[in-house]
């Protein structure tokens, strides 16, 4: 396949590209090196494949519809994987307009460019945050997802709905993948596992919000990438799919796992819960399993171990 991959320089995008190139696909990678976190990290993320003969990097913005249309017209892409976004719940609370502009208007710009160039296969990143503070666990794709708790969650749900509209009006095949907190080498630096590991190595306190009982379903990057590839291979009609890890873990237990892998005890600074944060995330994976054969394989203990091993060799710390 020839694939346009937006957000190629990000955490998930760079892992996915390595995997797709190894499978023999051709990748046109688009990214604007957004400054939400240090763009030097993103330049490092793409370093291993920028010279690959089946890879072409385009520095550009998904909101530039004319450039996207031109790119799709010239490159004969058959599939688009859309990962570019302003990420993170807390940042979106502080900068809602930018989040909505990139995640909603940017997605609309991409959909329009696809329509104009008759490119009708789309796999896109959504998020478990669309479930809000649902107390019915595990979260299932048919659950109500219309009570977002942050501009980010709202933007992801809106992008899903836009994609559905294009499926309905123009016959796009679409899979919206609801990722559950993804971690692993090159994870975004502001995310909990990265932050905690860094602080523990530096002997600095880590800040925990709430009482440690909040829980998350963490997904190792290898499983997320396999979920995306499976969705690409089974793309038909319109699907919403949870792509998560096998079981949720509490914040308290997560910290214990990182302490064990790092070999140091954390100093904890307890703070009240943050606005926009959800109490728990838990993925029902039955639909992903039956539709695309998705099954996560890396348990959290193993994933944390791999992450910390990578961290010790990482250039950035
Ligand atoms: P990331 O920030 O590392 O990657 C996103 C990339 O998009 C970045 O390289 C950024 O420069 C690029 N980008 C941002 N705005 C852009 C624009 N206007 N035009 C072109 N490129 C732009 O984030 P990630 O963790 O790799 O997340 C990838 C996708 O998965 C995002 O859509 C995110 O919302 C979604 N997601 C991630 C997680 C997670 O835990 N990592 C969980 C749920 C959903």
Short mmCIF file of N, CA, C and O in Angstrom, two decimals, residues 75-187:
data_model
loop_
_atom_site.label_atom_id
_atom_site.label_comp_id
_atom_site.label_asym_id
_atom_site.label_seq_id
_atom_site.Cartn_x
_atom_site.Cartn_y
_atom_site.Cartn_z
N UNK A 75 0.62 11.82 -5.06
CA UNK A 75 1.29 10.64 -4.49
C UNK A 75 0.55 9.33 -4.71
O UNK A 75 1.08 8.27 -4.41
N UNK A 76 -0.68 9.38 -5.21
CA UNK A 76 -1.47 8.17 -5.45
C UNK A 76 -1.56 7.29 -4.20
O UNK A 76 -1.39 6.07 -4.26
N UNK A 77 -1.83 7.92 -3.04
CA UNK A 77 -2.02 7.14 -1.81
C UNK A 77 -3.34 6.41 -1.88
O UNK A 77 -4.34 6.97 -2.34
N UNK A 78 -3.38 5.17 -1.40
CA UNK A 78 -4.68 4.49 -1.36
C UNK A 78 -5.29 4.53 0.03
O UNK A 78 -6.49 4.34 0.20
N UNK A 79 -4.45 4.78 1.06
CA UNK A 79 -4.93 4.74 2.44
C UNK A 79 -4.33 5.91 3.22
O UNK A 79 -3.18 6.26 3.00
N UNK A 80 -5.15 6.48 4.12
CA UNK A 80 -4.64 7.53 5.01
C UNK A 80 -4.71 7.02 6.45
O UNK A 80 -5.74 6.48 6.87
N UNK A 81 -3.61 7.17 7.18
CA UNK A 81 -3.63 6.91 8.62
C UNK A 81 -3.43 8.27 9.29
O UNK A 81 -2.40 8.91 9.10
N UNK A 82 -4.43 8.69 10.03
CA UNK A 82 -4.45 10.06 10.57
C UNK A 82 -4.19 10.04 12.08
O UNK A 82 -5.08 9.70 12.86
N UNK A 83 -2.95 10.43 12.43
CA UNK A 83 -2.57 10.45 13.85
C UNK A 83 -2.26 11.86 14.34
O UNK A 83 -2.15 12.09 15.55
N UNK A 84 -2.07 12.81 13.42
CA UNK A 84 -1.68 14.16 13.84
C UNK A 84 -2.75 14.77 14.72
O UNK A 84 -3.94 14.68 14.41
N UNK A 85 -2.33 15.38 15.81
CA UNK A 85 -3.30 16.00 16.72
C UNK A 85 -2.59 16.85 17.75
O UNK A 85 -1.39 16.68 18.00
N UNK A 86 -3.34 17.77 18.35
CA UNK A 86 -2.92 18.37 19.61
C UNK A 86 -3.39 17.38 20.67
O UNK A 86 -4.58 17.10 20.80
N UNK A 87 -2.45 16.82 21.37
CA UNK A 87 -2.76 15.73 22.30
C UNK A 87 -2.84 16.25 23.73
O UNK A 87 -2.41 17.36 24.02
N UNK A 88 -3.35 15.41 24.60
CA UNK A 88 -3.29 15.73 26.02
C UNK A 88 -4.49 16.49 26.52
O UNK A 88 -4.87 17.54 25.99
N UNK A 89 -5.09 15.90 27.56
CA UNK A 89 -6.29 16.48 28.17
C UNK A 89 -5.99 17.82 28.83
O UNK A 89 -6.68 18.82 28.60
N UNK A 90 -4.93 17.86 29.62
CA UNK A 90 -4.69 19.08 30.43
C UNK A 90 -4.32 20.27 29.55
O UNK A 90 -4.81 21.37 29.77
N UNK A 91 -3.48 20.05 28.52
CA UNK A 91 -3.15 21.16 27.60
C UNK A 91 -4.42 21.70 26.94
O UNK A 91 -4.55 22.89 26.70
N UNK A 92 -5.35 20.79 26.63
CA UNK A 92 -6.56 21.23 25.92
C UNK A 92 -7.43 22.11 26.80
O UNK A 92 -8.16 22.97 26.31
N UNK A 93 -7.35 21.90 28.11
CA UNK A 93 -8.13 22.74 29.04
C UNK A 93 -7.56 24.17 29.00
O UNK A 93 -8.29 25.14 29.06
N UNK A 94 -6.23 24.27 28.84
CA UNK A 94 -5.60 25.59 28.80
C UNK A 94 -5.68 26.25 27.43
O UNK A 94 -5.71 27.47 27.33
N UNK A 95 -5.68 25.44 26.37
CA UNK A 95 -5.70 26.00 25.00
C UNK A 95 -6.78 25.33 24.17
O UNK A 95 -6.49 24.64 23.19
N UNK A 96 -8.06 25.53 24.55
CA UNK A 96 -9.13 24.81 23.86
C UNK A 96 -9.24 25.15 22.38
O UNK A 96 -9.47 24.26 21.56
N UNK A 97 -9.03 26.42 22.02
CA UNK A 97 -9.25 26.82 20.62
C UNK A 97 -8.25 26.11 19.70
O UNK A 97 -8.61 25.64 18.62
N UNK A 98 -7.01 26.04 20.14
CA UNK A 98 -5.99 25.39 19.31
C UNK A 98 -6.29 23.90 19.16
O UNK A 98 -6.17 23.32 18.07
N UNK A 99 -6.71 23.29 20.27
CA UNK A 99 -7.05 21.86 20.23
C UNK A 99 -8.17 21.59 19.23
O UNK A 99 -8.09 20.69 18.39
N UNK A 100 -9.21 22.40 19.28
CA UNK A 100 -10.36 22.20 18.38
C UNK A 100 -9.94 22.49 16.94
O UNK A 100 -10.32 21.79 16.00
N UNK A 101 -9.11 23.53 16.78
CA UNK A 101 -8.71 23.89 15.42
C UNK A 101 -7.93 22.74 14.77
O UNK A 101 -8.23 22.35 13.63
N UNK A 102 -6.95 22.20 15.47
CA UNK A 102 -6.13 21.13 14.86
C UNK A 102 -6.94 19.83 14.75
O UNK A 102 -6.96 19.19 13.70
N UNK A 103 -7.61 19.46 15.84
CA UNK A 103 -8.21 18.12 15.86
C UNK A 103 -9.54 18.02 15.09
O UNK A 103 -9.86 16.96 14.55
N UNK A 104 -10.29 19.12 15.07
CA UNK A 104 -11.57 19.08 14.36
C UNK A 104 -11.40 19.69 12.96
O UNK A 104 -11.61 19.00 11.95
N UNK A 105 -10.95 20.96 12.89
CA UNK A 105 -10.80 21.58 11.56
C UNK A 105 -9.72 20.87 10.75
O UNK A 105 -9.84 20.73 9.52
N UNK A 106 -8.67 20.43 11.41
CA UNK A 106 -7.61 19.70 10.71
C UNK A 106 -8.13 18.40 10.13
O UNK A 106 -7.80 18.03 8.99
N UNK A 107 -8.97 17.69 10.88
CA UNK A 107 -9.54 16.44 10.38
C UNK A 107 -10.49 16.73 9.21
O UNK A 107 -10.49 16.01 8.20
N UNK A 108 -11.27 17.80 9.35
CA UNK A 108 -12.17 18.17 8.25
C UNK A 108 -11.38 18.50 6.98
O UNK A 108 -11.74 18.07 5.88
N UNK A 109 -10.28 19.20 7.14
CA UNK A 109 -9.44 19.56 6.00
C UNK A 109 -8.92 18.29 5.31
O UNK A 109 -8.93 18.18 4.08
N UNK A 110 -8.52 17.32 6.12
CA UNK A 110 -8.02 16.05 5.56
C UNK A 110 -9.15 15.31 4.83
O UNK A 110 -8.95 14.79 3.71
N UNK A 111 -10.33 15.26 5.44
CA UNK A 111 -11.46 14.56 4.82
C UNK A 111 -11.83 15.21 3.47
O UNK A 111 -12.12 14.53 2.49
N UNK A 112 -11.80 16.53 3.43
CA UNK A 112 -12.12 17.24 2.18
C UNK A 112 -11.07 16.93 1.11
O UNK A 112 -11.40 16.71 -0.05
N UNK A 113 -9.80 16.93 1.52
CA UNK A 113 -8.73 16.63 0.55
C UNK A 113 -8.91 15.20 0.03
O UNK A 113 -8.72 14.92 -1.16
N UNK A 114 -9.30 14.29 0.91
CA UNK A 114 -9.52 12.90 0.50
C UNK A 114 -10.68 12.82 -0.49
O UNK A 114 -10.63 12.12 -1.50
N UNK A 115 -11.75 13.54 -0.16
CA UNK A 115 -12.92 13.52 -1.05
C UNK A 115 -12.54 14.02 -2.45
O UNK A 115 -12.86 13.38 -3.45
N UNK A 116 -11.80 15.13 -2.48
CA UNK A 116 -11.46 15.74 -3.78
C UNK A 116 -10.56 14.84 -4.61
O UNK A 116 -10.52 14.95 -5.83
N UNK A 117 -9.80 13.98 -3.96
CA UNK A 117 -8.84 13.15 -4.71
C UNK A 117 -9.31 11.69 -4.77
O UNK A 117 -8.54 10.81 -5.14
N UNK A 118 -10.56 11.48 -4.33
CA UNK A 118 -11.12 10.13 -4.39
C UNK A 118 -10.28 9.11 -3.59
O UNK A 118 -10.12 7.97 -4.00
N UNK A 119 -9.76 9.56 -2.45
CA UNK A 119 -9.01 8.67 -1.55
C UNK A 119 -9.98 8.30 -0.44
O UNK A 119 -10.41 9.17 0.31
N UNK A 120 -10.36 7.04 -0.35
CA UNK A 120 -11.51 6.74 0.49
C UNK A 120 -11.25 5.76 1.63
O UNK A 120 -12.18 5.21 2.22
N UNK A 121 -9.98 5.51 1.93
CA UNK A 121 -9.68 4.57 3.03
C UNK A 121 -8.98 5.33 4.15
O UNK A 121 -7.91 5.89 3.95
N UNK A 122 -9.60 5.34 5.34
CA UNK A 122 -9.07 6.14 6.45
C UNK A 122 -9.07 5.35 7.75
O UNK A 122 -10.10 4.83 8.18
N UNK A 123 -7.88 5.30 8.39
CA UNK A 123 -7.79 4.79 9.77
C UNK A 123 -7.36 5.98 10.61
O UNK A 123 -6.37 6.63 10.28
N UNK A 124 -8.11 6.29 11.65
CA UNK A 124 -7.73 7.48 12.43
C UNK A 124 -7.72 7.26 13.93
O UNK A 124 -8.43 6.40 14.46
N UNK A 125 -6.89 8.06 14.59
CA UNK A 125 -6.72 7.94 16.03
C UNK A 125 -7.84 8.66 16.76
O UNK A 125 -8.03 9.86 16.60
N UNK A 126 -8.58 7.90 17.58
CA UNK A 126 -9.47 8.53 18.54
C UNK A 126 -8.91 8.20 19.92
O UNK A 126 -7.72 7.83 20.04
N UNK A 127 -9.75 8.31 20.94
CA UNK A 127 -9.19 8.19 22.29
C UNK A 127 -10.22 7.65 23.27
O UNK A 127 -11.43 7.93 23.15
N UNK A 128 -9.72 6.94 24.28
CA UNK A 128 -10.60 6.45 25.35
C UNK A 128 -11.25 7.60 26.11
O UNK A 128 -12.25 7.41 26.80
N UNK A 129 -10.68 8.82 25.97
CA UNK A 129 -11.25 9.95 26.71
C UNK A 129 -12.68 10.27 26.27
O UNK A 129 -13.41 10.94 26.99
N UNK A 130 -13.10 9.77 25.10
CA UNK A 130 -14.47 10.05 24.65
C UNK A 130 -15.51 9.44 25.60
O UNK A 130 -16.65 9.87 25.64
N UNK A 131 -15.10 8.45 26.39
CA UNK A 131 -16.07 7.80 27.31
C UNK A 131 -16.34 8.65 28.56
O UNK A 131 -17.22 8.30 29.34
N UNK A 132 -15.57 9.73 28.76
CA UNK A 132 -15.79 10.59 29.91
C UNK A 132 -15.68 9.83 31.21
O UNK A 132 -14.85 8.92 31.35
N UNK A 133 -16.53 10.18 32.17
CA UNK A 133 -16.47 9.50 33.46
C UNK A 133 -17.49 8.38 33.54
O UNK A 133 -18.18 8.23 34.57
N UNK A 134 -17.61 7.60 32.50
CA UNK A 134 -18.56 6.50 32.50
C UNK A 134 -18.22 5.53 33.63
O UNK A 134 -17.06 5.18 33.83
N UNK A 135 -19.25 5.13 34.37
CA UNK A 135 -19.00 4.20 35.48
C UNK A 135 -19.29 2.77 35.06
O UNK A 135 -19.09 1.83 35.83
N UNK A 136 -19.80 2.62 33.83
CA UNK A 136 -20.07 1.27 33.34
C UNK A 136 -18.79 0.75 32.71
O UNK A 136 -18.35 1.23 31.66
N UNK A 137 -18.14 -0.20 33.40
CA UNK A 137 -16.87 -0.72 32.88
C UNK A 137 -16.99 -2.21 32.60
O UNK A 137 -17.78 -2.90 33.25
N UNK A 138 -16.19 -2.75 31.66
CA UNK A 138 -15.31 -2.01 30.78
C UNK A 138 -16.08 -1.21 29.74
O UNK A 138 -17.24 -1.50 29.46
N UNK A 139 -15.40 -0.18 29.14
CA UNK A 139 -16.05 0.68 28.16
C UNK A 139 -16.27 -0.09 26.86
O UNK A 139 -15.35 -0.70 26.33
N UNK A 140 -17.50 0.01 26.36
CA UNK A 140 -17.80 -0.64 25.07
C UNK A 140 -18.11 0.42 24.03
O UNK A 140 -18.67 1.47 24.35
N UNK A 141 -17.81 0.09 22.78
CA UNK A 141 -17.94 1.07 21.70
C UNK A 141 -19.37 1.59 21.56
O UNK A 141 -19.58 2.71 21.11
N UNK A 142 -20.36 0.77 21.94
CA UNK A 142 -21.74 1.23 21.78
C UNK A 142 -22.21 2.09 22.96
O UNK A 142 -23.31 2.62 22.95
N UNK A 143 -21.34 2.26 23.99
CA UNK A 143 -21.72 3.10 25.13
C UNK A 143 -21.88 4.55 24.71
O UNK A 143 -21.27 4.99 23.72
N UNK A 144 -22.63 5.29 25.51
CA UNK A 144 -22.77 6.73 25.29
C UNK A 144 -21.40 7.40 25.38
O UNK A 144 -20.66 7.16 26.33
N UNK A 145 -21.05 8.18 24.38
CA UNK A 145 -19.76 8.88 24.42
C UNK A 145 -19.99 10.36 24.13
O UNK A 145 -19.23 11.00 23.42
N UNK A 146 -21.06 10.88 24.71
CA UNK A 146 -21.46 12.25 24.38
C UNK A 146 -21.40 13.19 25.58
O UNK A 146 -22.06 14.22 25.60
N UNK A 147 -20.60 12.80 26.57
CA UNK A 147 -20.43 13.69 27.73
C UNK A 147 -18.93 13.90 27.99
O UNK A 147 -18.39 13.45 29.01
N UNK A 148 -18.24 14.56 27.04
CA UNK A 148 -16.79 14.75 27.20
C UNK A 148 -16.47 15.63 28.40
O UNK A 148 -17.26 16.50 28.78
N UNK A 149 -15.29 15.41 28.99
CA UNK A 149 -14.88 16.17 30.17
C UNK A 149 -13.77 17.17 29.84
O UNK A 149 -13.28 17.85 30.74
N UNK A 150 -13.35 17.21 28.59
CA UNK A 150 -12.28 18.15 28.22
C UNK A 150 -12.44 18.51 26.75
O UNK A 150 -13.03 17.74 25.97
N UNK A 151 -11.89 19.65 26.33
CA UNK A 151 -11.91 19.99 24.90
C UNK A 151 -11.25 18.89 24.06
O UNK A 151 -11.69 18.61 22.94
N UNK A 152 -10.21 18.26 24.59
CA UNK A 152 -9.55 17.18 23.83
C UNK A 152 -10.53 16.04 23.55
O UNK A 152 -10.67 15.58 22.41
N UNK A 153 -11.25 15.59 24.60
CA UNK A 153 -12.20 14.49 24.42
C UNK A 153 -13.29 14.89 23.43
O UNK A 153 -13.69 14.12 22.55
N UNK A 154 -13.75 16.14 23.57
CA UNK A 154 -14.78 16.64 22.66
C UNK A 154 -14.26 16.64 21.22
O UNK A 154 -14.95 16.26 20.28
N UNK A 155 -12.99 17.05 21.05
CA UNK A 155 -12.43 17.13 19.68
C UNK A 155 -12.31 15.75 19.06
O UNK A 155 -12.53 15.57 17.86
N UNK A 156 -11.96 14.75 19.87
CA UNK A 156 -11.80 13.39 19.34
C UNK A 156 -13.17 12.81 18.95
O UNK A 156 -13.31 12.15 17.92
N UNK A 157 -14.17 13.05 19.79
CA UNK A 157 -15.52 12.57 19.48
C UNK A 157 -16.05 13.27 18.22
O UNK A 157 -16.67 12.66 17.36
N UNK A 158 -15.77 14.58 18.12
CA UNK A 158 -16.23 15.34 16.94
C UNK A 158 -15.58 14.80 15.68
O UNK A 158 -16.23 14.68 14.63
N UNK A 159 -14.30 14.47 15.76
CA UNK A 159 -13.58 13.96 14.58
C UNK A 159 -14.18 12.60 14.17
O UNK A 159 -14.33 12.33 12.97
N UNK A 160 -14.53 11.78 15.15
CA UNK A 160 -15.20 10.50 14.82
C UNK A 160 -16.49 10.77 14.05
O UNK A 160 -16.81 10.09 13.06
N UNK A 161 -17.25 11.75 14.53
CA UNK A 161 -18.55 12.03 13.90
C UNK A 161 -18.38 12.60 12.50
O UNK A 161 -19.14 12.27 11.59
N UNK A 162 -17.36 13.44 12.34
CA UNK A 162 -17.07 13.96 10.99
C UNK A 162 -16.73 12.81 10.05
O UNK A 162 -17.21 12.75 8.91
N UNK A 163 -15.91 11.89 10.53
CA UNK A 163 -15.50 10.75 9.69
C UNK A 163 -16.72 9.91 9.33
O UNK A 163 -16.85 9.43 8.19
N UNK A 164 -17.64 9.76 10.29
CA UNK A 164 -18.85 9.01 9.98
C UNK A 164 -19.65 9.70 8.88
O UNK A 164 -20.21 9.07 7.98
N UNK A 165 -19.71 11.03 8.95
CA UNK A 165 -20.44 11.80 7.94
C UNK A 165 -19.88 11.53 6.54
O UNK A 165 -20.63 11.35 5.58
N UNK A 166 -18.55 11.50 6.44
CA UNK A 166 -17.92 11.26 5.13
C UNK A 166 -18.09 9.81 4.69
O UNK A 166 -18.17 9.52 3.50
N UNK A 167 -18.18 8.91 5.65
CA UNK A 167 -18.51 7.52 5.30
C UNK A 167 -19.91 7.48 4.68
O UNK A 167 -20.14 6.87 3.63
N UNK A 168 -20.84 8.18 5.34
CA UNK A 168 -22.23 8.17 4.89
C UNK A 168 -22.40 8.87 3.54
O UNK A 168 -23.04 8.34 2.63
N UNK A 169 -21.80 10.07 3.42
CA UNK A 169 -22.04 10.86 2.20
C UNK A 169 -21.24 10.36 1.00
O UNK A 169 -21.73 10.39 -0.12
N UNK A 170 -20.02 9.91 1.24
CA UNK A 170 -19.11 9.64 0.11
C UNK A 170 -18.58 8.22 0.08
O UNK A 170 -17.68 7.91 -0.70
N UNK A 171 -19.08 7.37 0.97
CA UNK A 171 -18.68 5.96 0.93
C UNK A 171 -17.27 5.68 1.40
O UNK A 171 -16.67 4.67 1.01
N UNK A 172 -16.71 6.57 2.25
CA UNK A 172 -15.37 6.29 2.80
C UNK A 172 -15.43 5.03 3.65
O UNK A 172 -16.41 4.80 4.38
N UNK A 173 -14.38 4.21 3.60
CA UNK A 173 -14.18 3.16 4.59
C UNK A 173 -13.36 3.76 5.73
O UNK A 173 -12.28 4.31 5.48
N UNK A 174 -13.90 3.67 6.96
CA UNK A 174 -13.26 4.37 8.08
C UNK A 174 -13.18 3.46 9.30
O UNK A 174 -14.16 2.79 9.65
N UNK A 175 -12.02 3.47 9.95
CA UNK A 175 -11.92 2.86 11.29
C UNK A 175 -11.41 3.94 12.24
O UNK A 175 -10.33 4.50 12.02
N UNK A 176 -12.20 4.27 13.27
CA UNK A 176 -11.76 5.20 14.31
C UNK A 176 -11.28 4.34 15.47
O UNK A 176 -12.07 3.58 16.05
N UNK A 177 -10.00 4.46 15.81
CA UNK A 177 -9.44 3.60 16.85
C UNK A 177 -9.34 4.38 18.15
O UNK A 177 -8.64 5.40 18.23
N UNK A 178 -10.03 3.90 19.15
CA UNK A 178 -9.99 4.57 20.46
C UNK A 178 -8.82 3.99 21.25
O UNK A 178 -8.93 2.92 21.86
N UNK A 179 -7.68 4.71 21.21
CA UNK A 179 -6.49 4.25 21.93
C UNK A 179 -6.66 4.48 23.42
O UNK A 179 -7.17 5.52 23.85
N UNK A 180 -6.16 3.52 24.18
CA UNK A 180 -6.13 3.64 25.64
C UNK A 180 -4.67 3.85 26.04
O UNK A 180 -3.80 3.07 25.63
N UNK A 181 -4.42 4.91 26.82
CA UNK A 181 -3.06 5.37 27.18
C UNK A 181 -1.92 4.48 26.67
O UNK A 181 -1.69 3.39 27.18
N UNK A 182 -1.23 5.00 25.67
CA UNK A 182 -0.17 4.22 25.02
C UNK A 182 1.18 4.59 25.65
O UNK A 182 1.42 5.76 25.94
N UNK A 183 2.02 3.60 25.88
CA UNK A 183 3.34 3.86 26.47
C UNK A 183 4.38 2.98 25.81
O UNK A 183 4.03 2.01 25.12
N UNK A 184 5.64 3.32 26.03
CA UNK A 184 6.74 2.56 25.45
C UNK A 184 7.84 3.53 25.07
O UNK A 184 7.72 4.75 25.31
N UNK A 185 8.94 3.04 24.47
CA UNK A 185 10.03 3.91 24.05
C UNK A 185 9.51 5.09 23.24
O UNK A 185 8.63 4.93 22.40
N UNK A 186 10.05 6.27 23.52
CA UNK A 186 9.71 7.52 22.82
C UNK A 186 8.34 8.07 23.22
O UNK A 186 7.80 8.94 22.54
N UNK A 187 7.78 7.56 24.30
CA UNK A 187 6.49 8.10 24.76
C UNK A 187 6.59 9.61 24.95
O UNK A 187 7.66 10.11 25.32
#
